[in-house]
PDB file of C-alpha atoms and ligand atoms in Angstrom:
ATOM      1  CA  MET A   1     -57.477  -4.111 268.217  1.00 82.00           C
ATOM      2  CA  LYS A   2     -58.576  -0.995 269.810  1.00 93.00           C
ATOM      3  CA  LYS A   3     -62.432  -0.190 269.026  1.00 96.00           C
ATOM      4  CA  ILE A   4     -62.969   3.199 266.346  1.00 97.00           C
ATOM      5  CA  TYR A   5     -65.379   5.968 267.115  1.00 98.00           C
ATOM      6  CA  LEU A   6     -66.363   6.774 263.785  1.00 98.00           C
ATOM      7  CA  TYR A   7     -68.644  10.269 264.082  1.00 98.00           C
ATOM      8  CA  GLY A   8     -70.309  12.594 261.638  1.00 98.00           C
ATOM      9  CA  ASN A   9     -71.424  16.059 262.240  1.00 98.00           C
ATOM     10  CA  TRP A  10     -73.019  16.821 259.195  1.00 98.00           C
ATOM     11  CA  LYS A  11     -72.733  21.007 260.393  1.00 98.00           C
ATOM     12  CA  MET A  12     -75.792  22.932 257.970  1.00 98.00           C
ATOM     13  CA  ASN A  13     -75.149  20.859 255.160  1.00 98.00           C
ATOM     14  CA  MET A  14     -77.977  16.937 253.901  1.00 98.00           C
ATOM     15  CA  THR A  15     -81.567  17.938 252.667  1.00 98.00           C
ATOM     16  CA  GLN A  16     -84.086  14.347 253.785  1.00 98.00           C
ATOM     17  CA  GLU A  17     -83.558  13.546 250.890  1.00 98.00           C
ATOM     18  CA  GLU A  18     -79.596  13.400 250.801  1.00 98.00           C
ATOM     19  CA  THR A  19     -79.913  11.511 253.878  1.00 98.00           C
ATOM     20  CA  GLU A  20     -81.591   9.188 252.320  1.00 97.00           C
ATOM     21  CA  GLY A  21     -79.261   9.131 249.547  1.00 97.00           C
ATOM     22  CA  PHE A  22     -76.294   8.617 252.110  1.00 97.00           C
ATOM     23  CA  TYR A  23     -78.320   5.665 254.080  1.00 97.00           C
ATOM     24  CA  LYS A  24     -78.306   4.579 250.650  1.00 96.00           C
ATOM     25  CA  ASP A  25     -75.116   4.256 250.170  1.00 95.00           C
ATOM     26  CA  PHE A  26     -74.164   3.346 253.660  1.00 96.00           C
ATOM     27  CA  VAL A  27     -75.937  -0.773 253.992  1.00 93.00           C
ATOM     28  CA  GLY A  28     -73.827  -1.186 250.675  1.00 92.00           C
ATOM     29  CA  GLN A  29     -70.349   0.728 252.028  1.00 93.00           C
ATOM     30  CA  ALA A  30     -70.587  -0.689 255.606  1.00 94.00           C
ATOM     31  CA  THR A  31     -72.139  -4.056 254.635  1.00 90.00           C
ATOM     32  CA  PRO A  32     -68.145  -5.644 254.834  1.00 89.00           C
ATOM     33  CA  LEU A  33     -68.214  -4.321 258.531  1.00 91.00           C
ATOM     34  CA  ALA A  34     -71.174  -6.262 259.850  1.00 91.00           C
ATOM     35  CA  ALA A  35     -69.306  -8.023 262.361  1.00 90.00           C
ATOM     36  CA  THR A  36     -67.113  -5.178 263.263  1.00 91.00           C
ATOM     37  CA  MET A  37     -70.019  -2.690 263.942  1.00 90.00           C
ATOM     38  CA  GLY A  38     -70.831  -2.138 267.290  1.00 84.00           C
ATOM     39  CA  LYS A  39     -68.088  -3.845 268.322  1.00 88.00           C
ATOM     40  CA  THR A  40     -64.567  -2.598 267.537  1.00 93.00           C
ATOM     41  CA  LEU A  41     -66.417   0.571 265.681  1.00 96.00           C
ATOM     42  CA  GLU A  42     -68.371   2.128 266.932  1.00 97.00           C
ATOM     43  CA  VAL A  43     -70.688   4.819 264.086  1.00 97.00           C
ATOM     44  CA  ALA A  44     -72.265   7.116 264.651  1.00 98.00           C
ATOM     45  CA  VAL A  45     -74.589  10.763 262.631  1.00 98.00           C
ATOM     46  CA  PHE A  46     -75.441  13.458 263.128  1.00 98.00           C
ATOM     47  CA  PRO A  47     -77.780  15.410 260.953  1.00 98.00           C
ATOM     48  CA  PRO A  48     -79.106  19.165 261.344  1.00 98.00           C
ATOM     49  CA  PHE A  49     -82.402  18.727 262.650  1.00 98.00           C
ATOM     50  CA  THR A  50     -84.202  18.576 259.593  1.00 98.00           C
ATOM     51  CA  SER A  51     -83.122  15.184 258.174  1.00 98.00           C
ATOM     52  CA  LEU A  52     -83.462  13.366 261.356  1.00 98.00           C
ATOM     53  CA  GLY A  53     -86.988  12.176 261.126  1.00 98.00           C
ATOM     54  CA  VAL A  54     -85.209  11.132 257.333  1.00 98.00           C
ATOM     55  CA  ALA A  55     -82.416   9.541 258.958  1.00 98.00           C
ATOM     56  CA  ALA A  56     -84.482   7.291 261.572  1.00 98.00           C
ATOM     57  CA  SER A  57     -86.865   6.066 259.043  1.00 97.00           C
ATOM     58  CA  ALA A  58     -84.384   4.663 257.034  1.00 97.00           C
ATOM     59  CA  ALA A  59     -81.797   3.797 259.859  1.00 96.00           C
ATOM     60  CA  LYS A  60     -84.790   1.419 260.133  1.00 94.00           C
ATOM     61  CA  SER A  61     -85.235   0.141 257.242  1.00 90.00           C
ATOM     62  CA  LEU A  62     -81.540  -0.751 256.833  1.00 91.00           C
ATOM     63  CA  VAL A  63     -80.591  -4.810 257.148  1.00 88.00           C
ATOM     64  CA  SER A  64     -77.789  -6.131 256.008  1.00 88.00           C
ATOM     65  CA  CYS A  65     -75.366  -3.470 258.281  1.00 92.00           C
ATOM     66  CA  PRO A  66     -76.430  -1.498 261.445  1.00 93.00           C
ATOM     67  CA  ALA A  67     -77.336   1.721 262.238  1.00 95.00           C
ATOM     68  CA  PRO A  68     -75.506   4.251 262.898  1.00 97.00           C
ATOM     69  CA  ILE A  69     -75.834   5.995 266.190  1.00 97.00           C
ATOM     70  CA  LEU A  70     -78.531   8.993 265.667  1.00 98.00           C
ATOM     71  CA  GLY A  71     -76.877  11.986 266.897  1.00 98.00           C
ATOM     72  CA  ALA A  72     -78.416  16.486 266.893  1.00 98.00           C
ATOM     73  CA  GLN A  73     -75.859  18.619 266.670  1.00 98.00           C
ATOM     74  CA  ASN A  74     -77.134  21.033 269.362  1.00 98.00           C
ATOM     75  CA  VAL A  75     -79.705  21.256 271.637  1.00 98.00           C
ATOM     76  CA  TYR A  76     -81.410  23.808 274.562  1.00 98.00           C
ATOM     77  CA  PHE A  77     -81.087  22.558 278.004  1.00 98.00           C
ATOM     78  CA  GLU A  78     -84.662  24.126 278.929  1.00 98.00           C
ATOM     79  CA  PRO A  79     -87.249  21.457 279.209  1.00 97.00           C
ATOM     80  CA  LYS A  80     -90.168  23.237 277.065  1.00 97.00           C
ATOM     81  CA  GLY A  81     -91.427  26.722 276.762  1.00 98.00           C
ATOM     82  CA  ALA A  82     -90.729  30.118 275.197  1.00 98.00           C
ATOM     83  CA  PHE A  83     -87.224  29.276 273.265  1.00 98.00           C
ATOM     84  CA  THR A  84     -87.798  30.398 269.562  1.00 98.00           C
ATOM     85  CA  GLY A  85     -85.749  28.782 267.327  1.00 97.00           C
ATOM     86  CA  GLU A  86     -84.825  26.192 270.354  1.00 98.00           C
ATOM     87  CA  VAL A  87     -84.988  22.285 270.249  1.00 98.00           C
ATOM     88  CA  SER A  88     -85.720  20.505 273.198  1.00 98.00           C
ATOM     89  CA  ILE A  89     -84.091  17.208 274.881  1.00 98.00           C
ATOM     90  CA  ALA A  90     -87.136  14.893 275.012  1.00 98.00           C
ATOM     91  CA  MET A  91     -88.089  16.646 270.935  1.00 98.00           C
ATOM     92  CA  ILE A  92     -84.198  14.933 269.539  1.00 98.00           C
ATOM     93  CA  LYS A  93     -85.342  11.720 272.115  1.00 98.00           C
ATOM     94  CA  ASP A  94     -88.809  11.133 270.274  1.00 98.00           C
ATOM     95  CA  VAL A  95     -87.123  11.017 267.387  1.00 98.00           C
ATOM     96  CA  GLY A  96     -84.594   8.715 268.111  1.00 98.00           C
ATOM     97  CA  CYS A  97     -81.661  10.600 269.466  1.00 98.00           C
ATOM     98  CA  THR A  98     -79.399   8.755 271.929  1.00 98.00           C
ATOM     99  CA  HIS A  99     -76.245  11.763 271.427  1.00 98.00           C
ATOM    100  CA  VAL A 100     -75.840  15.280 271.084  1.00 98.00           C
ATOM    101  CA  ILE A 101     -72.871  17.171 270.164  1.00 98.00           C
ATOM    102  CA  LEU A 102     -71.926  20.044 272.579  1.00 98.00           C
ATOM    103  CA  GLY A 103     -70.124  22.673 272.595  1.00 98.00           C
ATOM    104  CA  HIS A 104     -69.169  23.144 268.963  1.00 98.00           C
ATOM    105  CA  SER A 105     -66.339  25.621 268.243  1.00 97.00           C
ATOM    106  CA  GLU A 106     -68.108  26.663 265.591  1.00 97.00           C
ATOM    107  CA  ARG A 107     -71.522  27.577 268.315  1.00 98.00           C
ATOM    108  CA  ARG A 108     -69.264  29.274 270.792  1.00 97.00           C
ATOM    109  CA  THR A 109     -67.407  30.998 268.132  1.00 95.00           C
ATOM    110  CA  ILE A 110     -70.890  32.185 266.190  1.00 97.00           C
ATOM    111  CA  PHE A 111     -72.972  31.824 267.967  1.00 97.00           C
ATOM    112  CA  GLY A 112     -71.411  33.255 271.200  1.00 97.00           C
ATOM    113  CA  GLU A 113     -72.099  29.790 273.664  1.00 98.00           C
ATOM    114  CA  THR A 114     -69.871  29.933 276.400  1.00 98.00           C
ATOM    115  CA  ASP A 115     -68.384  27.728 278.903  1.00 98.00           C
ATOM    116  CA  LYS A 116     -71.154  28.533 280.801  1.00 98.00           C
ATOM    117  CA  LEU A 117     -74.071  27.434 278.713  1.00 98.00           C
ATOM    118  CA  ILE A 118     -72.222  24.491 277.231  1.00 98.00           C
ATOM    119  CA  ALA A 119     -72.450  22.870 281.066  1.00 98.00           C
ATOM    120  CA  LYS A 120     -75.818  22.895 281.485  1.00 98.00           C
ATOM    121  CA  LYS A 121     -76.008  22.169 278.412  1.00 98.00           C
ATOM    122  CA  VAL A 122     -74.124  19.037 278.991  1.00 98.00           C
ATOM    123  CA  LYS A 123     -75.777  18.501 282.490  1.00 98.00           C
ATOM    124  CA  ALA A 124     -79.504  18.947 281.281  1.00 98.00           C
ATOM    125  CA  THR A 125     -78.255  15.983 277.808  1.00 98.00           C
ATOM    126  CA  LEU A 126     -77.337  13.450 281.316  1.00 98.00           C
ATOM    127  CA  ASP A 127     -79.944  13.936 283.271  1.00 98.00           C
ATOM    128  CA  ALA A 128     -81.950  12.751 280.372  1.00 98.00           C
ATOM    129  CA  GLY A 129     -80.140   9.983 279.118  1.00 98.00           C
ATOM    130  CA  LEU A 130     -77.971  10.921 276.729  1.00 98.00           C
ATOM    131  CA  VAL A 131     -75.053  11.232 275.893  1.00 98.00           C
ATOM    132  CA  PRO A 132     -72.944  14.679 275.099  1.00 98.00           C
ATOM    133  CA  VAL A 133     -70.128  14.536 272.685  1.00 99.00           C
ATOM    134  CA  PHE A 134     -68.615  17.381 273.621  1.00 98.00           C
ATOM    135  CA  CYS A 135     -66.076  20.414 271.466  1.00 98.00           C
ATOM    136  CA  TYR A 136     -63.051  21.093 272.574  1.00 98.00           C
ATOM    137  CA  GLY A 137     -60.043  23.053 271.873  1.00 98.00           C
ATOM    138  CA  GLU A 138     -57.550  25.999 270.842  1.00 97.00           C
ATOM    139  CA  THR A 139     -58.240  28.893 268.163  1.00 96.00           C
ATOM    140  CA  LEU A 140     -54.948  29.181 266.086  1.00 94.00           C
ATOM    141  CA  ALA A 141     -53.802  31.876 267.942  1.00 95.00           C
ATOM    142  CA  GLU A 142     -54.039  30.713 270.948  1.00 96.00           C
ATOM    143  CA  ARG A 143     -52.297  27.946 269.784  1.00 95.00           C
ATOM    144  CA  GLU A 144     -50.007  30.464 268.627  1.00 94.00           C
ATOM    145  CA  GLY A 145     -49.887  32.153 272.428  1.00 96.00           C
ATOM    146  CA  ASN A 146     -49.379  28.773 273.670  1.00 97.00           C
ATOM    147  CA  ALA A 147     -52.334  28.925 275.098  1.00 98.00           C
ATOM    148  CA  THR A 148     -53.496  25.817 274.678  1.00 98.00           C
ATOM    149  CA  PHE A 149     -53.374  23.699 278.020  1.00 98.00           C
ATOM    150  CA  ASP A 150     -54.444  25.985 279.617  1.00 98.00           C
ATOM    151  CA  VAL A 151     -57.919  26.795 276.844  1.00 98.00           C
ATOM    152  CA  VAL A 152     -57.926  23.076 277.192  1.00 98.00           C
ATOM    153  CA  SER A 153     -57.309  22.837 280.625  1.00 98.00           C
ATOM    154  CA  ARG A 154     -60.377  25.528 281.317  1.00 98.00           C
ATOM    155  CA  GLN A 155     -62.806  24.418 279.002  1.00 98.00           C
ATOM    156  CA  LEU A 156     -62.745  20.754 280.227  1.00 98.00           C
ATOM    157  CA  ARG A 157     -62.624  22.437 284.071  1.00 98.00           C
ATOM    158  CA  ALA A 158     -66.157  24.300 283.303  1.00 98.00           C
ATOM    159  CA  LEU A 159     -67.335  20.343 283.396  1.00 98.00           C
ATOM    160  CA  SER A 160     -65.307  20.027 286.981  1.00 97.00           C
ATOM    161  CA  ALA A 161     -69.367  19.986 288.746  1.00 97.00           C
ATOM    162  CA  LEU A 162     -70.550  16.602 287.540  1.00 98.00           C
ATOM    163  CA  SER A 163     -69.970  13.814 289.133  1.00 98.00           C
ATOM    164  CA  PRO A 164     -66.809  10.905 288.379  1.00 98.00           C
ATOM    165  CA  ALA A 165     -70.015   9.460 287.025  1.00 98.00           C
ATOM    166  CA  GLU A 166     -71.450  11.699 284.547  1.00 98.00           C
ATOM    167  CA  LEU A 167     -67.544  12.501 283.938  1.00 98.00           C
ATOM    168  CA  GLU A 168     -67.201   8.916 282.485  1.00 98.00           C
ATOM    169  CA  LYS A 169     -70.299   9.142 280.295  1.00 98.00           C
ATOM    170  CA  ILE A 170     -69.465  12.194 278.128  1.00 98.00           C
ATOM    171  CA  ILE A 171     -67.472  11.390 275.019  1.00 98.00           C
ATOM    172  CA  TYR A 172     -65.230  14.537 274.760  1.00 98.00           C
ATOM    173  CA  ALA A 173     -64.204  15.925 270.689  1.00 98.00           C
ATOM    174  CA  TYR A 174     -60.931  17.268 270.877  1.00 98.00           C
ATOM    175  CA  GLU A 175     -61.285  20.061 268.256  1.00 98.00           C
ATOM    176  CA  PRO A 176     -58.213  22.672 267.291  1.00 97.00           C
ATOM    177  CA  VAL A 177     -60.640  25.402 265.259  1.00 96.00           C
ATOM    178  CA  TRP A 178     -57.596  25.771 263.118  1.00 95.00           C
ATOM    179  CA  ALA A 179     -57.534  22.090 262.636  1.00 95.00           C
ATOM    180  CA  ILE A 180     -61.114  22.794 261.632  1.00 93.00           C
ATOM    181  CA  GLY A 181     -62.966  22.829 258.398  1.00 90.00           C
ATOM    182  CA  THR A 182     -59.613  24.053 256.197  1.00 91.00           C
ATOM    183  CA  GLY A 183     -58.279  20.732 255.398  1.00 88.00           C
ATOM    184  CA  LYS A 184     -55.116  20.997 257.467  1.00 88.00           C
ATOM    185  CA  SER A 185     -54.893  18.326 259.835  1.00 89.00           C
ATOM    186  CA  ALA A 186     -52.991  18.449 263.794  1.00 91.00           C
ATOM    187  CA  THR A 187     -50.230  16.280 263.416  1.00 96.00           C
ATOM    188  CA  SER A 188     -50.512  12.789 265.321  1.00 97.00           C
ATOM    189  CA  ALA A 189     -48.051  13.575 267.485  1.00 97.00           C
ATOM    190  CA  GLU A 190     -49.740  16.967 268.223  1.00 97.00           C
ATOM    191  CA  ALA A 191     -53.447  15.158 268.246  1.00 98.00           C
ATOM    192  CA  GLN A 192     -52.325  12.734 270.826  1.00 98.00           C
ATOM    193  CA  GLU A 193     -50.276  15.468 273.260  1.00 98.00           C
ATOM    194  CA  VAL A 194     -54.292  17.144 273.471  1.00 98.00           C
ATOM    195  CA  CYS A 195     -56.110  13.644 274.034  1.00 98.00           C
ATOM    196  CA  ALA A 196     -53.123  12.434 276.018  1.00 98.00           C
ATOM    197  CA  TYR A 197     -53.261  15.537 278.540  1.00 98.00           C
ATOM    198  CA  SER A 198     -57.714  15.529 278.123  1.00 98.00           C
ATOM    199  CA  LYS A 199     -57.478  12.123 279.582  1.00 98.00           C
ATOM    200  CA  ARG A 200     -55.639  13.023 282.740  1.00 98.00           C
ATOM    201  CA  LEU A 201     -57.793  16.410 283.436  1.00 98.00           C
ATOM    202  CA  ALA A 202     -60.334  14.132 282.829  1.00 98.00           C
ATOM    203  CA  GLU A 203     -59.400  11.487 285.400  1.00 97.00           C
ATOM    204  CA  GLU A 204     -57.926  15.271 287.433  1.00 97.00           C
ATOM    205  CA  MET A 205     -61.618  16.221 288.097  1.00 97.00           C
ATOM    206  CA  GLY A 206     -62.375  12.110 289.569  1.00 97.00           C
ATOM    207  CA  ALA A 207     -63.493   9.889 285.647  1.00 97.00           C
ATOM    208  CA  ARG A 208     -61.243   6.099 285.569  1.00 96.00           C
ATOM    209  CA  SER A 209     -61.634   6.211 282.429  1.00 96.00           C
ATOM    210  CA  VAL A 210     -62.973   8.875 279.441  1.00 98.00           C
ATOM    211  CA  THR A 211     -63.424   8.207 275.779  1.00 98.00           C
ATOM    212  CA  VAL A 212     -61.417  11.353 273.514  1.00 98.00           C
ATOM    213  CA  LEU A 213     -61.681  11.799 270.052  1.00 98.00           C
ATOM    214  CA  TYR A 214     -60.397  13.795 267.600  1.00 98.00           C
ATOM    215  CA  GLY A 215     -61.381  16.307 264.621  1.00 97.00           C
ATOM    216  CA  GLY A 216     -60.791  18.648 262.831  1.00 97.00           C
ATOM    217  CA  SER A 217     -59.637  18.188 258.340  1.00 95.00           C
ATOM    218  CA  VAL A 218     -59.781  14.430 259.687  1.00 97.00           C
ATOM    219  CA  LYS A 219     -59.642  11.984 255.446  1.00 96.00           C
ATOM    220  CA  PRO A 220     -58.930   8.706 254.627  1.00 95.00           C
ATOM    221  CA  ASP A 221     -55.023   9.338 253.869  1.00 94.00           C
ATOM    222  CA  ASN A 222     -54.844  10.957 257.343  1.00 95.00           C
ATOM    223  CA  ALA A 223     -56.985   8.411 259.549  1.00 95.00           C
ATOM    224  CA  LYS A 224     -54.287   5.464 259.535  1.00 96.00           C
ATOM    225  CA  GLU A 225     -51.954   8.092 261.647  1.00 96.00           C
ATOM    226  CA  LEU A 226     -53.789   9.909 263.452  1.00 97.00           C
ATOM    227  CA  LEU A 227     -56.555   6.942 265.034  1.00 97.00           C
ATOM    228  CA  SER A 228     -53.338   4.745 266.029  1.00 97.00           C
ATOM    229  CA  MET A 229     -52.200   6.965 268.794  1.00 98.00           C
ATOM    230  CA  ASP A 230     -52.867   5.285 272.061  1.00 97.00           C
ATOM    231  CA  ALA A 231     -54.778   8.603 273.597  1.00 98.00           C
ATOM    232  CA  ILE A 232     -57.131   8.738 270.436  1.00 98.00           C
ATOM    233  CA  ASP A 233     -59.994   6.364 270.694  1.00 98.00           C
ATOM    234  CA  GLY A 234     -61.647   7.926 267.103  1.00 98.00           C
ATOM    235  CA  ALA A 235     -62.974  10.721 265.538  1.00 98.00           C
ATOM    236  CA  LEU A 236     -65.408  13.015 264.805  1.00 98.00           C
ATOM    237  CA  VAL A 237     -65.470  13.818 261.111  1.00 98.00           C
ATOM    238  CA  GLY A 238     -66.950  17.026 259.541  1.00 98.00           C
ATOM    239  CA  GLY A 239     -67.016  16.767 255.818  1.00 97.00           C
ATOM    240  CA  ALA A 240     -65.585  14.122 254.665  1.00 97.00           C
ATOM    241  CA  SER A 241     -68.170  12.785 257.050  1.00 98.00           C
ATOM    242  CA  LEU A 242     -70.970  13.447 253.969  1.00 98.00           C
ATOM    243  CA  LYS A 243     -70.346  10.668 251.660  1.00 98.00           C
ATOM    244  CA  ALA A 244     -70.866   7.431 252.918  1.00 97.00           C
ATOM    245  CA  ASP A 245     -67.350   5.120 250.825  1.00 97.00           C
ATOM    246  CA  THR A 246     -65.967   9.021 252.196  1.00 97.00           C
ATOM    247  CA  PHE A 247     -67.158   8.759 255.915  1.00 98.00           C
ATOM    248  CA  LEU A 248     -66.349   4.595 256.355  1.00 97.00           C
ATOM    249  CA  ARG A 249     -63.015   4.487 254.866  1.00 96.00           C
ATOM    250  CA  ILE A 250     -61.759   6.314 257.352  1.00 97.00           C
ATOM    251  CA  TYR A 251     -62.215   3.036 259.500  1.00 96.00           C
ATOM    252  CA  LYS A 252     -61.357   1.477 256.296  1.00 93.00           C
ATOM    253  CA  GLY A 253     -57.763   2.748 255.718  1.00 89.00           C
ATOM    254  CA  TYR A 254     -56.804   1.775 259.388  1.00 92.00           C
ATOM    255  CA  ALA A 255     -58.167  -0.855 259.850  1.00 91.00           C
ATOM    256  CA  GLY A 256     -56.695  -2.153 256.961  1.00 87.00           C
ATOM    257  CA  ILE A 257     -59.712  -3.188 255.132  1.00 85.00           C
TER     258      ILE A 257
HETATM  259  P1  LIG B 301     -64.319  19.499 258.706  1.00 85.76           P
HETATM  260  O1  LIG B 301     -63.899  17.209 259.451  1.00 85.76           O
HETATM  261  O2  LIG B 301     -63.932  19.544 257.761  1.00 85.76           O
HETATM  262  O3  LIG B 301     -62.613  19.464 259.164  1.00 85.76           O
HETATM  263  O4  LIG B 301     -64.783  19.346 260.626  1.00 85.76           O
HETATM  264  C1  LIG B 301     -63.887  19.032 261.949  1.00 85.76           C
HETATM  265  C2  LIG B 301     -65.421  19.282 262.710  1.00 85.76           C
HETATM  266  O5  LIG B 301     -65.510  20.521 263.228  1.00 85.76           O
HETATM  267  C3  LIG B 301     -66.124  18.391 263.307  1.00 85.76           C
HETATM  268  O6  LIG B 301     -66.691  18.128 264.886  1.00 85.76           O
END
């Protein structure tokens, strides 16, 4: 069985108390998967900055199953200084993060992040030894205008200054904007097509092999079909990652547990 990456992006949800609740439920839900976690299943959660501290402490108290990997949802590339409202890589590392989501479509569309800014964040994150989870994907208008591959290519090629070894350390997450939070997932064929294209592109840029997740309305009932596609290595889950039960059922359904 291939290794599945199950990553949960909590977005602007989950207070500290709710985060503690998630970890309490997580133990019960994940214990049957304890032997798989870290081998054929890699679980990560990305709480908001304010809940990273309690998530890290709750993770330390898990005994009957491995804790999920901890990541942040964003970071700034400068090391410190007068950047009001921003958080540095050293700060998220200090609180226990090993991963960080970068280039999410909500950062690109709502907060105006450009390919250039995101590339700087990716480079700084890699330099600090953290794993960037690099998100990209087309809008509905771009898909309908047959521009999906051009957009994806532009977004990925923004990373072309990186070395092959650096490109291989990134986890890529193809998230078509029209499928995020809409309940309308890409079909497994649509997701497979773009994930396979992304892998070819990363190879053209020098990487030997890369990990590509799909994100956009992944739920327990559509996960099996998506995760069974050969170019899809896992899922970046939004809404369905807020409850440990629903989140882990995404993997359980796939694995037939
Ligand atoms: P949903 O699973 O809520 O559609 O969100 C996907 C996403 O944006 C994950 O980063």
